Amino acid sequence: MPDYAEKIPNNVDLAGDRRLQRALESWQPNFLSWWDSMGPALPTQDVYLRTAIDVRGEGWAHFGHVPMRDYRWGIFLAERDPDRRVAFGAHKGEPAWQKVPGEYRAELQRLIVIQGDTEPASVEQQRNLGATAPSLYDLRNLFQVNVEEGRHLWAMVYLLHAYFGREGREEAEELLHRNSGSEDSPRILGAFNEETPDWLSFYMFTYFTDRDGKYQLGTLKESAFDPLSRTCEFMLKEEAHHMMVGTTGVDRVVERTAQVMIEHDTDDVTAHGAIPLPVIQKYLNFHYSVSLDLFGGETSTNVANYYTAGLKGRWLEERRKDDHLLADDSMMVEALVEGQIGQNEVSALTGLNTDLRREYIADCAGGVKRWNRILEEAGLPQRLYLPHVAFNRKVGAFAPIEASPSGEQLSADEWAERKRQWLPTDTDKTYVRSLMQPVHQRGKIAAWVAPPRNGINGQPFDYEYVHLS
Ligand code: BYC
């Protein structure tokens, strides 16, 4: 159990390694000054936050009001299984690695840096949302997500410091220097340089983009490098709350829109301060398609090498019924075939980004089903949908072409003419932003979103989740 009297709470016996402890203690003030300048901008006294206190079982978190700057960002790895063995690739069956093998150092470091880069990026993207929160409950959830993304940065920085020497320490510094949307030193992956300017975007981001996080962490949890595996396992536990924020956030927007549509017998809910279904669909289209890009190319030699080396596995690797080597297997992946949207047969190893993307897509379909159930139960005929995998892609096989949400291939001119039907326009964004008036009174909620069914940790909706300063 981590000791909260320590400067950096941890369950990795930091006190037993003075050099590492000093190195992380000297990174800590840089983290805090990054948090002060790039973290949540709204001034608060304290927030009802959960803090991890144990990596095991149900009672792993403590809830209480804490000033956000005093949140105890710590280093927590899931418990070590001394018998753990590599589950896939060329090293299958060997004991999991407690150190980084020299031959895989560069690749492992790269994966950890990419993962680490997304965490502070999302905090930066969400920096100004507090000013327009629809309720104190939502405000608290935003801050919970933010402090935990900060902790996930700590998780990757710990690995860089502990296992990658001077280069690792330099990369840890860089994680605080790159910034979301910066011209000179942007974040590494595309979606993390997009804005999150309003709460509909925030819910979509936590549904679609955090869910990429869930799947990527799931593959890194399979890693032969045991400290990476263990840290991802614990991160996934925290991630579940972020998924809940996205899923129920979109639920509540759809629910409110449906209510207004029925109450006023109209599709045009703007006169009543709700968000029209076509606008919700456009936001969904945008966030889903940029999140699909986060899985990399449909075919990738990088991912084949990561897998064979044992660095990054498949989603639920151990449940797969095959040889876990995949050297002789093939699969069909989405591709451009003679310039047309189609499928190609490729080696199963180079298709692993597609394999993961498909798991993710199936999961995303679950959200759409939920939201459509809300529409159905309200008695409305309209439905939301996931756009085609080729729609609005900037990475991978479909980056060179344009396609409609139904998968119809379009010329550049047709795309330019029609994309406003499918992606949020300036008018849509301005309208959504116009609804973003803060509701910071206890028990109150904005008119464009329904209240949640449940509060946090058994507290009611009208609990004082945040004390503003
Ligand atoms: N944007 O071989 P390819 C999260 C680069 S989210 C820009 O197809 P690969 C979170 C790629 O690096 C999860 N560049 O890609 C969510 C490569 O460059 P090089 C984050 C991109 O390597 C919400 C080239 O294009 N974690 O945790 O097979 C809130 C060719 O690419 C992009 C991870 O992603 C892009 N979207 O797969 C908070 C896990 N995509 O080598 C947190 C770690 C590709 O030619 N990362 N490129 O210079 C990885 O596993 C892999 O690096 C990727 C890419 C899946 C991202």
Tab-separated table of C-alpha atoms in Angstrom, residues 202-455:
chain	number	residue	atom	x	y	z
A	202	PHE	CA	-15.652	16.492	-24.206
A	203	TYR	CA	-18.228	13.700	-23.959
A	204	MET	CA	-17.404	12.533	-27.487
A	205	PHE	CA	-13.680	12.684	-26.707
A	206	THR	CA	-14.077	10.657	-23.526
A	207	TYR	CA	-16.266	8.175	-25.396
A	208	PHE	CA	-14.215	7.745	-28.575
A	209	THR	CA	-10.665	8.936	-27.877
A	210	ASP	CA	-10.331	7.691	-24.306
A	211	ARG	CA	-11.602	4.389	-25.662
A	212	ASP	CA	-8.604	4.219	-28.004
A	213	GLY	CA	-6.617	4.650	-24.778
A	214	LYS	CA	-8.425	1.683	-23.289
A	215	TYR	CA	-7.543	-0.518	-26.269
A	216	GLN	CA	-3.928	0.644	-26.582
A	217	LEU	CA	-3.391	0.175	-22.844
A	218	GLY	CA	-4.972	-3.261	-23.215
A	219	THR	CA	-2.310	-4.238	-25.763
A	220	LEU	CA	0.518	-2.769	-23.679
A	221	LYS	CA	-0.795	-4.664	-20.651
A	222	GLU	CA	0.141	-7.809	-22.602
A	223	SER	CA	3.734	-6.571	-23.012
A	224	ALA	CA	6.620	-8.876	-22.122
A	225	PHE	CA	8.152	-5.889	-20.309
A	226	ASP	CA	6.517	-6.523	-16.949
A	227	PRO	CA	6.675	-3.011	-15.414
A	228	LEU	CA	4.868	-1.634	-18.491
A	229	SER	CA	2.292	-4.401	-18.288
A	230	ARG	CA	1.669	-3.793	-14.592
A	231	THR	CA	1.391	-0.035	-14.881
A	232	CYS	CA	-1.091	-0.336	-17.776
A	233	GLU	CA	-3.162	-2.803	-15.828
A	234	PHE	CA	-3.675	-0.295	-13.055
A	235	MET	CA	-4.269	2.592	-15.479
A	236	LEU	CA	-7.107	0.594	-17.033
A	237	LYS	CA	-8.828	0.512	-13.682
A	238	GLU	CA	-8.912	4.313	-13.582
A	239	GLU	CA	-9.804	4.479	-17.266
A	240	ALA	CA	-13.171	2.789	-16.619
A	241	HIS	CA	-14.456	6.015	-15.023
A	242	HIS	CA	-13.392	8.028	-18.073
A	243	MET	CA	-15.399	5.639	-20.267
A	244	MET	CA	-18.412	6.144	-17.980
A	245	VAL	CA	-18.136	9.940	-18.318
A	246	GLY	CA	-18.224	9.659	-22.127
A	247	THR	CA	-20.936	7.025	-22.385
A	248	THR	CA	-23.357	8.637	-19.949
A	249	GLY	CA	-22.441	12.131	-21.159
A	250	VAL	CA	-23.622	11.349	-24.696
A	251	ASP	CA	-26.606	9.435	-23.225
A	252	ARG	CA	-27.673	12.550	-21.369
A	253	VAL	CA	-27.346	14.858	-24.389
A	254	VAL	CA	-29.387	12.467	-26.546
A	255	GLU	CA	-31.950	12.043	-23.764
A	256	ARG	CA	-32.436	15.786	-23.404
A	257	THR	CA	-32.725	16.321	-27.166
A	258	ALA	CA	-35.269	13.506	-27.410
A	259	GLN	CA	-37.316	15.020	-24.568
A	260	VAL	CA	-37.426	18.416	-26.267
A	261	MET	CA	-38.296	16.859	-29.644
A	262	ILE	CA	-41.262	15.039	-28.115
A	263	GLU	CA	-42.383	17.868	-25.881
A	264	HIS	CA	-42.441	20.413	-28.701
A	265	ASP	CA	-43.132	17.986	-31.523
A	266	THR	CA	-40.236	19.311	-33.598
A	267	ASP	CA	-36.830	18.244	-34.966
A	268	ASP	CA	-35.568	21.780	-34.623
A	269	VAL	CA	-34.704	21.896	-30.976
A	270	THR	CA	-32.497	24.986	-31.209
A	271	ALA	CA	-35.349	27.286	-30.215
A	272	HIS	CA	-35.501	25.332	-26.946
A	273	GLY	CA	-31.777	25.303	-26.206
A	274	ALA	CA	-31.088	21.622	-26.980
A	275	ILE	CA	-28.638	20.132	-29.487
A	276	PRO	CA	-30.215	18.864	-32.744
A	277	LEU	CA	-29.631	15.181	-33.535
A	278	PRO	CA	-27.875	15.981	-36.857
A	279	VAL	CA	-25.341	18.092	-34.932
A	280	ILE	CA	-24.785	15.271	-32.429
A	281	GLN	CA	-24.207	12.947	-35.416
A	282	LYS	CA	-21.642	15.345	-36.912
A	283	TYR	CA	-19.706	15.547	-33.648
A	284	LEU	CA	-19.827	11.760	-33.438
A	285	ASN	CA	-18.529	11.492	-37.031
A	286	PHE	CA	-15.623	13.776	-36.254
A	287	HIS	CA	-14.498	12.208	-32.985
A	288	TYR	CA	-14.918	8.662	-34.231
A	289	SER	CA	-12.932	9.228	-37.420
A	290	VAL	CA	-10.011	11.034	-35.760
A	291	SER	CA	-9.953	8.273	-33.133
A	292	LEU	CA	-9.803	5.592	-35.863
A	293	ASP	CA	-6.642	7.335	-37.067
A	294	LEU	CA	-5.044	6.728	-33.665
A	295	PHE	CA	-4.698	3.032	-34.464
A	296	GLY	CA	-2.099	3.753	-37.184
A	297	GLY	CA	-2.128	2.311	-40.694
A	298	GLU	CA	-4.373	-0.629	-41.669
A	299	THR	CA	-1.105	-2.443	-42.379
A	300	SER	CA	2.062	-1.640	-40.475
A	301	THR	CA	5.466	-3.264	-40.241
A	302	ASN	CA	5.957	-1.389	-36.939
A	303	VAL	CA	3.112	-3.275	-35.314
A	304	ALA	CA	4.304	-6.606	-36.761
A	305	ASN	CA	7.721	-5.993	-35.223
A	306	TYR	CA	6.252	-4.913	-31.876
A	307	TYR	CA	4.230	-8.097	-31.726
A	308	THR	CA	6.984	-10.497	-32.731
A	309	ALA	CA	9.330	-8.831	-30.247
A	310	GLY	CA	6.736	-9.234	-27.452
A	311	LEU	CA	6.372	-5.482	-26.837
A	312	LYS	CA	2.701	-5.010	-27.724
A	313	GLY	CA	0.139	-7.825	-27.857
A	314	ARG	CA	-3.436	-8.093	-29.045
A	315	TRP	CA	-6.574	-7.147	-27.167
A	316	LEU	CA	-7.230	-10.029	-24.719
A	317	GLU	CA	-4.243	-11.913	-26.133
A	318	GLU	CA	-4.585	-14.887	-23.858
A	319	ARG	CA	-8.172	-15.526	-24.870
A	320	ARG	CA	-7.232	-15.898	-28.539
A	321	LYS	CA	-7.257	-19.454	-29.779
A	322	ASP	CA	-4.228	-19.561	-32.080
A	323	ASP	CA	-0.466	-20.054	-31.819
A	324	HIS	CA	0.211	-16.460	-30.596
A	325	LEU	CA	2.998	-16.219	-33.173
A	326	LEU	CA	0.897	-15.538	-36.304
A	327	ALA	CA	3.921	-16.020	-38.554
A	328	ASP	CA	2.002	-18.152	-41.078
A	329	ASP	CA	-1.442	-16.546	-40.787
A	330	SER	CA	-3.110	-14.043	-43.022
A	331	MET	CA	-6.147	-11.783	-42.750
A	332	MET	CA	-8.287	-9.471	-44.858
A	333	VAL	CA	-7.876	-5.763	-44.167
A	334	GLU	CA	-9.642	-2.702	-45.527
A	335	ALA	CA	-7.591	-1.238	-48.362
A	336	LEU	CA	-7.626	0.740	-51.558
A	337	VAL	CA	-7.765	-1.824	-54.341
A	338	GLU	CA	-6.982	-0.211	-57.687
A	339	GLY	CA	-7.999	3.087	-56.186
A	340	GLN	CA	-11.333	1.776	-54.846
A	341	ILE	CA	-12.429	1.014	-51.286
A	342	GLY	CA	-12.046	-2.745	-50.840
A	343	GLN	CA	-10.123	-5.401	-48.960
A	344	ASN	CA	-6.678	-6.989	-49.314
A	345	GLU	CA	-5.234	-10.162	-47.915
A	346	VAL	CA	-2.130	-9.422	-45.840
A	347	SER	CA	-0.030	-11.276	-43.275
A	348	ALA	CA	-1.800	-11.372	-39.912
A	349	LEU	CA	1.191	-9.655	-38.312
A	350	THR	CA	1.126	-6.573	-40.486
A	351	GLY	CA	-2.665	-6.416	-40.063
A	352	LEU	CA	-2.563	-6.101	-36.272
A	353	ASN	CA	-3.536	-2.412	-36.210
A	354	THR	CA	-6.647	-3.438	-38.133
A	355	ASP	CA	-7.297	-6.258	-35.687
A	356	LEU	CA	-7.240	-3.808	-32.778
A	357	ARG	CA	-9.251	-1.202	-34.670
A	358	ARG	CA	-11.953	-3.808	-35.292
A	359	GLU	CA	-12.183	-4.642	-31.601
A	360	TYR	CA	-12.530	-0.937	-30.938
A	361	ILE	CA	-15.205	-0.447	-33.619
A	362	ALA	CA	-17.278	-3.295	-32.177
A	363	ASP	CA	-17.072	-1.628	-28.770
A	364	CYS	CA	-18.052	1.786	-30.204
A	365	ALA	CA	-21.094	0.170	-31.837
A	366	GLY	CA	-22.280	-0.626	-28.301
A	367	GLY	CA	-22.498	3.091	-27.501
A	368	VAL	CA	-24.497	3.831	-30.628
A	369	LYS	CA	-26.887	1.029	-29.752
A	370	ARG	CA	-27.409	2.524	-26.305
A	371	TRP	CA	-28.053	6.007	-27.670
A	372	ASN	CA	-30.476	4.612	-30.245
A	373	ARG	CA	-32.345	2.808	-27.508
A	374	ILE	CA	-32.911	6.181	-25.840
A	375	LEU	CA	-34.355	7.513	-29.120
A	376	GLU	CA	-36.468	4.417	-29.568
A	377	GLU	CA	-37.843	4.531	-26.041
A	378	ALA	CA	-38.749	8.171	-26.575
A	379	GLY	CA	-40.775	7.027	-29.594
A	380	LEU	CA	-38.563	8.761	-32.171
A	381	PRO	CA	-37.737	7.209	-35.576
A	382	GLN	CA	-34.303	8.887	-35.945
A	383	ARG	CA	-31.132	6.874	-35.319
A	384	LEU	CA	-27.428	7.621	-34.838
A	385	TYR	CA	-24.783	5.538	-36.637
A	386	LEU	CA	-21.015	5.025	-36.929
A	387	PRO	CA	-19.651	6.358	-40.218
A	388	HIS	CA	-17.723	4.104	-42.641
A	389	VAL	CA	-14.117	3.301	-41.740
A	390	ALA	CA	-12.894	5.270	-44.790
A	391	PHE	CA	-14.721	8.458	-43.780
A	392	ASN	CA	-12.518	11.480	-42.944
A	393	ARG	CA	-9.329	9.470	-42.435
A	394	LYS	CA	-5.941	11.195	-42.348
A	395	VAL	CA	-3.850	8.147	-41.426
A	396	GLY	CA	-3.710	4.764	-43.137
A	397	ALA	CA	-5.075	3.224	-46.319
A	398	PHE	CA	-7.857	5.765	-46.828
A	399	ALA	CA	-5.869	8.920	-46.166
A	400	PRO	CA	-5.459	9.598	-49.913
A	401	ILE	CA	-9.198	9.444	-50.719
A	402	GLU	CA	-12.454	10.972	-49.556
A	403	ALA	CA	-15.542	8.965	-48.642
A	404	SER	CA	-19.028	9.700	-47.359
A	405	PRO	CA	-20.246	8.239	-44.034
A	406	SER	CA	-21.934	5.466	-46.015
A	407	GLY	CA	-18.662	4.547	-47.717
A	408	GLU	CA	-19.329	6.110	-51.103
A	409	GLN	CA	-16.070	7.278	-52.658
A	410	LEU	CA	-16.037	10.990	-53.509
A	411	SER	CA	-13.964	13.330	-55.635
A	412	ALA	CA	-12.190	16.197	-53.860
A	413	ASP	CA	-14.814	18.597	-55.203
A	414	GLU	CA	-17.740	16.480	-54.055
A	415	TRP	CA	-16.145	16.173	-50.628
A	416	ALA	CA	-15.611	19.928	-50.360
A	417	GLU	CA	-19.222	20.494	-51.314
A	418	ARG	CA	-20.789	17.888	-49.069
A	419	LYS	CA	-18.580	17.625	-45.986
A	420	ARG	CA	-20.617	20.281	-44.181
A	421	GLN	CA	-23.456	17.732	-44.042
A	422	TRP	CA	-21.235	15.339	-42.116
A	423	LEU	CA	-18.716	17.302	-40.051
A	424	PRO	CA	-19.454	20.157	-37.621
A	425	THR	CA	-19.508	23.491	-39.464
A	426	ASP	CA	-18.581	26.813	-37.913
A	427	THR	CA	-22.301	27.479	-37.511
A	428	ASP	CA	-22.808	24.185	-35.651
A	429	LYS	CA	-19.826	24.859	-33.400
A	430	THR	CA	-20.929	28.413	-32.703
A	431	TYR	CA	-24.393	27.178	-31.780
A	432	VAL	CA	-23.046	24.481	-29.457
A	433	ARG	CA	-20.708	27.001	-27.878
A	434	SER	CA	-23.573	29.424	-27.353
A	435	LEU	CA	-25.217	26.811	-25.108
A	436	MET	CA	-22.107	26.474	-22.983
A	437	GLN	CA	-23.136	28.776	-20.157
A	438	PRO	CA	-21.750	27.682	-16.817
A	439	VAL	CA	-24.097	26.176	-14.264
A	440	HIS	CA	-22.068	26.174	-11.089
A	441	GLN	CA	-24.964	26.149	-8.576
A	442	ARG	CA	-25.470	23.064	-6.502
A	443	GLY	CA	-28.198	20.719	-7.825
A	444	LYS	CA	-28.751	22.736	-11.033
A	445	ILE	CA	-28.114	21.650	-14.621
A	446	ALA	CA	-27.874	23.265	-18.071
A	447	ALA	CA	-30.889	22.976	-20.390
A	448	TRP	CA	-29.089	21.046	-23.176
A	449	VAL	CA	-28.275	17.958	-21.103
A	450	ALA	CA	-30.282	15.641	-18.825
A	451	PRO	CA	-29.117	15.103	-15.229
A	452	PRO	CA	-27.193	11.879	-14.493
A	453	ARG	CA	-29.020	8.849	-13.124
A	454	ASN	CA	-26.485	8.423	-10.331
A	455	GLY	CA	-24.108	10.661	-8.464
